[in-house]
Amino acid sequence: MARQIHPSADVSPEAEIGDGTSIWHWAQVREGAHIGRDCNIGKDVYIDAGVVVGDRCKIQNFATLYKGLRVGKRVFIGPHACFTNDTYPRAVNPDWQVVPTTVEDGASIGANATILCGLTIGRNAMVAAGAVVTKNVPPHALVAGVPAKVIGWVCECGRPLDQAMRCTHDGRTFPELKAKKRNPPSRRTRRT
């Protein structure tokens, strides 16, 4: 299947775009970026120089993917999600170096989430809308909040896992996650 690039999109001739990928209105794809096959790049998305996006990804409107980011296959990135690449941002910094970030296969990043640089979002993990991710996210973890914390676990299909690490939708089980379980209870005890 042929690529579709909207006439208003700014795609560098030095970017690699896979077959079957669609790039919509006003998106910008910089030099050296690599976008896999069968991806959907929404309106006003910014993909910086050297960013790698795997096959069958969906990147929603206004998402910003900065240099140093590697996105696996089948990743969903929601509208206005932002990936950073600088631990100590300044307008002028002659010592600046890109700090890489990885999103593993099957992960989902919710709308307006911010992912700080130098982290890994694990395979099939889910980041809730509006979360600010400051630590690595384990595979299959559901994280939410500011800063983001593990609040549950999800199946490959994205549905929640119950206490036995069984998908409430398709019945699949994930015994390897049982050792991780949920967050441990607080050490604080309530006095009455």
PDB file of C-alpha atoms in Angstrom:
ATOM      1  CA  MET A   1       0.000   0.000   0.000  1.00  0.00           C
ATOM      2  CA  ALA A   2       1.311   3.454  -0.891  1.00  0.00           C
ATOM      3  CA  ARG A   3       2.150   6.197   1.579  1.00  0.00           C
ATOM      4  CA  GLN A   4      -0.236   9.132   1.968  1.00  0.00           C
ATOM      5  CA  ILE A   5       1.278  12.494   2.832  1.00  0.00           C
ATOM      6  CA  HIS A   6      -1.018  15.505   3.010  1.00  0.00           C
ATOM      7  CA  PRO A   7       0.230  18.448   0.904  1.00  0.00           C
ATOM      8  CA  SER A   8       0.420  20.707   3.996  1.00  0.00           C
ATOM      9  CA  ALA A   9       2.706  18.275   5.861  1.00  0.00           C
ATOM     10  CA  ASP A  10       6.411  19.134   6.001  1.00  0.00           C
ATOM     11  CA  VAL A  11       8.266  15.835   5.525  1.00  0.00           C
ATOM     12  CA  SER A  12      12.024  15.999   5.010  1.00  0.00           C
ATOM     13  CA  PRO A  13      13.267  14.168   1.921  1.00  0.00           C
ATOM     14  CA  GLU A  14      15.864  12.622   4.265  1.00  0.00           C
ATOM     15  CA  ALA A  15      13.162  11.006   6.446  1.00  0.00           C
ATOM     16  CA  GLU A  16      12.225   7.358   5.862  1.00  0.00           C
ATOM     17  CA  ILE A  17       8.484   6.695   5.677  1.00  0.00           C
ATOM     18  CA  GLY A  18       7.193   3.113   5.510  1.00  0.00           C
ATOM     19  CA  ASP A  19       4.614   1.805   3.052  1.00  0.00           C
ATOM     20  CA  GLY A  20       0.999   2.284   4.070  1.00  0.00           C
ATOM     21  CA  THR A  21       1.774   5.175   6.434  1.00  0.00           C
ATOM     22  CA  SER A  22      -0.460   8.266   6.428  1.00  0.00           C
ATOM     23  CA  ILE A  23       0.815  11.686   7.495  1.00  0.00           C
ATOM     24  CA  TRP A  24      -1.912  14.296   7.947  1.00  0.00           C
ATOM     25  CA  HIS A  25      -2.339  18.082   7.907  1.00  0.00           C
ATOM     26  CA  TRP A  26       0.509  20.297   9.098  1.00  0.00           C
ATOM     27  CA  ALA A  27       2.581  17.453  10.561  1.00  0.00           C
ATOM     28  CA  GLN A  28       6.361  17.881  10.482  1.00  0.00           C
ATOM     29  CA  VAL A  29       8.801  14.998  10.084  1.00  0.00           C
ATOM     30  CA  ARG A  30      12.456  16.003  10.308  1.00  0.00           C
ATOM     31  CA  GLU A  31      15.565  14.657   8.570  1.00  0.00           C
ATOM     32  CA  GLY A  32      16.773  11.234   9.639  1.00  0.00           C
ATOM     33  CA  ALA A  33      13.439  10.293  11.231  1.00  0.00           C
ATOM     34  CA  HIS A  34      12.318   6.743  10.503  1.00  0.00           C
ATOM     35  CA  ILE A  35       8.591   5.935  10.516  1.00  0.00           C
ATOM     36  CA  GLY A  36       7.596   2.313  10.009  1.00  0.00           C
ATOM     37  CA  ARG A  37       4.870   0.760   7.885  1.00  0.00           C
ATOM     38  CA  ASP A  38       1.125   1.260   8.318  1.00  0.00           C
ATOM     39  CA  CYS A  39       1.407   4.151  10.787  1.00  0.00           C
ATOM     40  CA  ASN A  40      -1.074   6.992  11.196  1.00  0.00           C
ATOM     41  CA  ILE A  41       0.538  10.359  11.988  1.00  0.00           C
ATOM     42  CA  GLY A  42      -2.136  12.902  12.985  1.00  0.00           C
ATOM     43  CA  LYS A  43      -2.588  16.608  12.379  1.00  0.00           C
ATOM     44  CA  ASP A  44       0.169  18.913  13.683  1.00  0.00           C
ATOM     45  CA  VAL A  45       2.376  16.076  14.999  1.00  0.00           C
ATOM     46  CA  TYR A  46       6.068  16.968  15.335  1.00  0.00           C
ATOM     47  CA  ILE A  47       8.623  14.187  14.810  1.00  0.00           C
ATOM     48  CA  ASP A  48      12.163  15.442  15.383  1.00  0.00           C
ATOM     49  CA  ALA A  49      15.369  14.498  13.592  1.00  0.00           C
ATOM     50  CA  GLY A  50      16.471  10.915  14.212  1.00  0.00           C
ATOM     51  CA  VAL A  51      13.283   9.757  15.967  1.00  0.00           C
ATOM     52  CA  VAL A  52      12.413   6.108  15.253  1.00  0.00           C
ATOM     53  CA  VAL A  53       8.765   4.970  15.117  1.00  0.00           C
ATOM     54  CA  GLY A  54       7.988   1.267  14.609  1.00  0.00           C
ATOM     55  CA  ASP A  55       5.333  -0.327  12.403  1.00  0.00           C
ATOM     56  CA  ARG A  56       1.578   0.070  12.965  1.00  0.00           C
ATOM     57  CA  CYS A  57       1.787   3.015  15.380  1.00  0.00           C
ATOM     58  CA  LYS A  58      -0.888   5.663  15.827  1.00  0.00           C
ATOM     59  CA  ILE A  59       0.293   9.134  16.809  1.00  0.00           C
ATOM     60  CA  GLN A  60      -2.570  11.528  17.518  1.00  0.00           C
ATOM     61  CA  ASN A  61      -2.869  15.257  16.808  1.00  0.00           C
ATOM     62  CA  PHE A  62      -0.331  17.698  18.290  1.00  0.00           C
ATOM     63  CA  ALA A  63       1.934  15.027  19.848  1.00  0.00           C
ATOM     64  CA  THR A  64       5.597  16.065  20.063  1.00  0.00           C
ATOM     65  CA  LEU A  65       8.331  13.446  19.654  1.00  0.00           C
ATOM     66  CA  TYR A  66      11.797  14.889  20.184  1.00  0.00           C
ATOM     67  CA  LYS A  67      15.245  13.687  19.128  1.00  0.00           C
ATOM     68  CA  GLY A  68      16.418  10.613  21.048  1.00  0.00           C
ATOM     69  CA  LEU A  69      13.022   8.878  21.130  1.00  0.00           C
ATOM     70  CA  ARG A  70      12.600   5.261  19.968  1.00  0.00           C
ATOM     71  CA  VAL A  71       9.017   4.032  19.658  1.00  0.00           C
ATOM     72  CA  GLY A  72       8.340   0.305  19.249  1.00  0.00           C
ATOM     73  CA  LYS A  73       5.671  -1.399  17.152  1.00  0.00           C
ATOM     74  CA  ARG A  74       1.905  -1.013  17.712  1.00  0.00           C
ATOM     75  CA  VAL A  75       2.315   1.983  20.029  1.00  0.00           C
ATOM     76  CA  PHE A  76      -0.512   4.471  20.602  1.00  0.00           C
ATOM     77  CA  ILE A  77       0.461   8.067  21.409  1.00  0.00           C
ATOM     78  CA  GLY A  78      -2.498  10.273  22.351  1.00  0.00           C
ATOM     79  CA  PRO A  79      -3.170  13.891  21.408  1.00  0.00           C
ATOM     80  CA  HIS A  80      -0.835  16.520  22.867  1.00  0.00           C
ATOM     81  CA  ALA A  81       1.473  13.890  24.435  1.00  0.00           C
ATOM     82  CA  CYS A  82       4.984  15.266  24.887  1.00  0.00           C
ATOM     83  CA  PHE A  83       8.332  13.476  25.102  1.00  0.00           C
ATOM     84  CA  THR A  84      11.265  15.490  26.450  1.00  0.00           C
ATOM     85  CA  ASN A  85      14.957  14.992  25.694  1.00  0.00           C
ATOM     86  CA  ASP A  86      16.802  17.364  28.030  1.00  0.00           C
ATOM     87  CA  THR A  87      17.343  16.757  31.758  1.00  0.00           C
ATOM     88  CA  TYR A  88      18.495  20.326  32.457  1.00  0.00           C
ATOM     89  CA  PRO A  89      16.752  22.535  29.868  1.00  0.00           C
ATOM     90  CA  ARG A  90      18.089  26.013  29.186  1.00  0.00           C
ATOM     91  CA  ALA A  91      17.602  28.322  26.207  1.00  0.00           C
ATOM     92  CA  VAL A  92      21.374  28.285  25.613  1.00  0.00           C
ATOM     93  CA  ASN A  93      23.456  25.313  26.740  1.00  0.00           C
ATOM     94  CA  PRO A  94      26.657  24.540  24.840  1.00  0.00           C
ATOM     95  CA  ASP A  95      27.050  21.254  26.781  1.00  0.00           C
ATOM     96  CA  TRP A  96      23.564  19.961  25.911  1.00  0.00           C
ATOM     97  CA  GLN A  97      23.280  16.290  25.037  1.00  0.00           C
ATOM     98  CA  VAL A  98      20.211  14.324  23.985  1.00  0.00           C
ATOM     99  CA  VAL A  99      18.928  11.980  26.708  1.00  0.00           C
ATOM    100  CA  PRO A 100      17.234   9.013  24.944  1.00  0.00           C
ATOM    101  CA  THR A 101      13.808   7.577  25.795  1.00  0.00           C
ATOM    102  CA  THR A 102      12.277   4.249  24.710  1.00  0.00           C
ATOM    103  CA  VAL A 103       8.639   3.220  24.330  1.00  0.00           C
ATOM    104  CA  GLU A 104       8.431  -0.560  23.951  1.00  0.00           C
ATOM    105  CA  ASP A 105       6.044  -2.526  21.695  1.00  0.00           C
ATOM    106  CA  GLY A 106       2.319  -2.269  22.380  1.00  0.00           C
ATOM    107  CA  ALA A 107       2.471   0.576  24.920  1.00  0.00           C
ATOM    108  CA  SER A 108      -0.136   3.355  25.041  1.00  0.00           C
ATOM    109  CA  ILE A 109       0.478   6.975  26.028  1.00  0.00           C
ATOM    110  CA  GLY A 110      -2.650   8.946  26.976  1.00  0.00           C
ATOM    111  CA  ALA A 111      -3.632  12.440  25.902  1.00  0.00           C
ATOM    112  CA  ASN A 112      -1.589  15.291  27.397  1.00  0.00           C
ATOM    113  CA  ALA A 113       0.861  12.915  29.091  1.00  0.00           C
ATOM    114  CA  THR A 114       4.408  14.181  29.575  1.00  0.00           C
ATOM    115  CA  ILE A 115       7.261  11.672  29.477  1.00  0.00           C
ATOM    116  CA  LEU A 116      10.535  12.891  30.954  1.00  0.00           C
ATOM    117  CA  CYS A 117      13.682  11.847  29.129  1.00  0.00           C
ATOM    118  CA  GLY A 118      15.950   8.909  29.901  1.00  0.00           C
ATOM    119  CA  LEU A 119      13.083   6.530  30.689  1.00  0.00           C
ATOM    120  CA  THR A 120      11.657   3.300  29.312  1.00  0.00           C
ATOM    121  CA  ILE A 121       7.926   2.749  28.958  1.00  0.00           C
ATOM    122  CA  GLY A 122       7.590  -1.048  29.118  1.00  0.00           C
ATOM    123  CA  ARG A 123       5.932  -3.427  26.677  1.00  0.00           C
ATOM    124  CA  ASN A 124       2.112  -3.123  26.686  1.00  0.00           C
ATOM    125  CA  ALA A 125       2.206  -0.526  29.494  1.00  0.00           C
ATOM    126  CA  MET A 126      -0.438   2.190  29.646  1.00  0.00           C
ATOM    127  CA  VAL A 127       0.159   5.800  30.686  1.00  0.00           C
ATOM    128  CA  ALA A 128      -3.055   7.588  31.699  1.00  0.00           C
ATOM    129  CA  ALA A 129      -4.120  10.903  30.209  1.00  0.00           C
ATOM    130  CA  GLY A 130      -2.421  13.864  31.867  1.00  0.00           C
ATOM    131  CA  ALA A 131       0.201  11.780  33.664  1.00  0.00           C
ATOM    132  CA  VAL A 132       3.726  13.088  34.191  1.00  0.00           C
ATOM    133  CA  VAL A 133       6.084  10.120  33.945  1.00  0.00           C
ATOM    134  CA  THR A 134       9.284  10.604  35.977  1.00  0.00           C
ATOM    135  CA  LYS A 135      10.358   6.937  36.385  1.00  0.00           C
ATOM    136  CA  ASN A 136      10.567   3.832  34.203  1.00  0.00           C
ATOM    137  CA  VAL A 137       7.216   2.123  33.653  1.00  0.00           C
ATOM    138  CA  PRO A 138       7.251  -1.704  33.952  1.00  0.00           C
ATOM    139  CA  PRO A 139       5.698  -3.894  31.230  1.00  0.00           C
ATOM    140  CA  HIS A 140       1.882  -4.106  31.513  1.00  0.00           C
ATOM    141  CA  ALA A 141       1.767  -1.400  34.226  1.00  0.00           C
ATOM    142  CA  LEU A 142      -1.011   1.194  34.301  1.00  0.00           C
ATOM    143  CA  VAL A 143       0.399   4.490  35.580  1.00  0.00           C
ATOM    144  CA  ALA A 144      -1.470   7.695  36.388  1.00  0.00           C
ATOM    145  CA  GLY A 145      -1.002  10.971  38.226  1.00  0.00           C
ATOM    146  CA  VAL A 146       1.583  13.663  38.801  1.00  0.00           C
ATOM    147  CA  PRO A 147       4.079  12.171  39.262  1.00  0.00           C
ATOM    148  CA  ALA A 148       2.823   8.967  37.639  1.00  0.00           C
ATOM    149  CA  LYS A 149       2.554   5.917  39.898  1.00  0.00           C
ATOM    150  CA  VAL A 150       1.561   2.312  39.196  1.00  0.00           C
ATOM    151  CA  ILE A 151      -2.159   2.001  39.928  1.00  0.00           C
ATOM    152  CA  GLY A 152      -2.816  -1.337  38.224  1.00  0.00           C
ATOM    153  CA  TRP A 153      -1.860  -3.724  35.437  1.00  0.00           C
ATOM    154  CA  VAL A 154      -3.219  -4.165  31.910  1.00  0.00           C
ATOM    155  CA  CYS A 155      -3.491  -6.916  29.307  1.00  0.00           C
ATOM    156  CA  GLU A 156      -2.093  -6.682  25.791  1.00  0.00           C
ATOM    157  CA  CYS A 157      -5.625  -5.668  24.784  1.00  0.00           C
ATOM    158  CA  GLY A 158      -5.437  -2.686  27.180  1.00  0.00           C
ATOM    159  CA  ARG A 159      -8.115  -3.919  29.573  1.00  0.00           C
ATOM    160  CA  PRO A 160      -7.384  -4.139  33.332  1.00  0.00           C
ATOM    161  CA  LEU A 161      -6.075  -7.266  35.033  1.00  0.00           C
ATOM    162  CA  ASP A 162      -7.735  -8.488  38.220  1.00  0.00           C
ATOM    163  CA  GLN A 163      -5.910  -9.446  41.450  1.00  0.00           C
ATOM    164  CA  ALA A 164      -4.999 -12.841  39.942  1.00  0.00           C
ATOM    165  CA  MET A 165      -3.432 -11.023  36.935  1.00  0.00           C
ATOM    166  CA  ARG A 166      -6.227 -12.280  34.673  1.00  0.00           C
ATOM    167  CA  CYS A 167      -7.695 -10.084  31.933  1.00  0.00           C
ATOM    168  CA  THR A 168     -11.281  -9.128  32.672  1.00  0.00           C
ATOM    169  CA  HIS A 169     -12.005  -9.033  28.928  1.00  0.00           C
ATOM    170  CA  ASP A 170     -10.357 -12.023  27.232  1.00  0.00           C
ATOM    171  CA  GLY A 171      -9.381 -14.230  30.185  1.00  0.00           C
ATOM    172  CA  ARG A 172      -5.635 -14.247  29.436  1.00  0.00           C
ATOM    173  CA  THR A 173      -3.423 -14.602  32.481  1.00  0.00           C
ATOM    174  CA  PHE A 174      -0.020 -13.099  33.206  1.00  0.00           C
ATOM    175  CA  PRO A 175       1.615 -15.192  35.943  1.00  0.00           C
ATOM    176  CA  GLU A 176       4.910 -13.348  35.477  1.00  0.00           C
ATOM    177  CA  LEU A 177       3.208 -10.224  36.865  1.00  0.00           C
ATOM    178  CA  LYS A 178       2.020 -11.897  40.084  1.00  0.00           C
ATOM    179  CA  ALA A 179       5.378 -11.259  41.762  1.00  0.00           C
ATOM    180  CA  LYS A 180       5.053  -7.518  41.026  1.00  0.00           C
ATOM    181  CA  LYS A 181       1.432  -7.248  42.229  1.00  0.00           C
ATOM    182  CA  ARG A 182       0.044  -3.903  43.275  1.00  0.00           C
ATOM    183  CA  ASN A 183       1.782  -1.206  45.290  1.00  0.00           C
ATOM    184  CA  PRO A 184       2.601  -2.407  48.818  1.00  0.00           C
ATOM    185  CA  PRO A 185       0.411  -1.020  51.616  1.00  0.00           C
ATOM    186  CA  SER A 186       1.630   2.013  53.504  1.00  0.00           C
ATOM    187  CA  ARG A 187       3.794   1.467  56.583  1.00  0.00           C
ATOM    188  CA  ARG A 188       1.832   4.111  58.414  1.00  0.00           C
ATOM    189  CA  THR A 189      -0.739   2.740  60.783  1.00  0.00           C
ATOM    190  CA  ARG A 190      -3.796   4.607  61.822  1.00  0.00           C
ATOM    191  CA  ARG A 191      -4.230   5.301  65.527  1.00  0.00           C
ATOM    192  CA  THR A 192      -7.707   5.560  66.963  1.00  0.00           C
TER     193      THR A 192
END
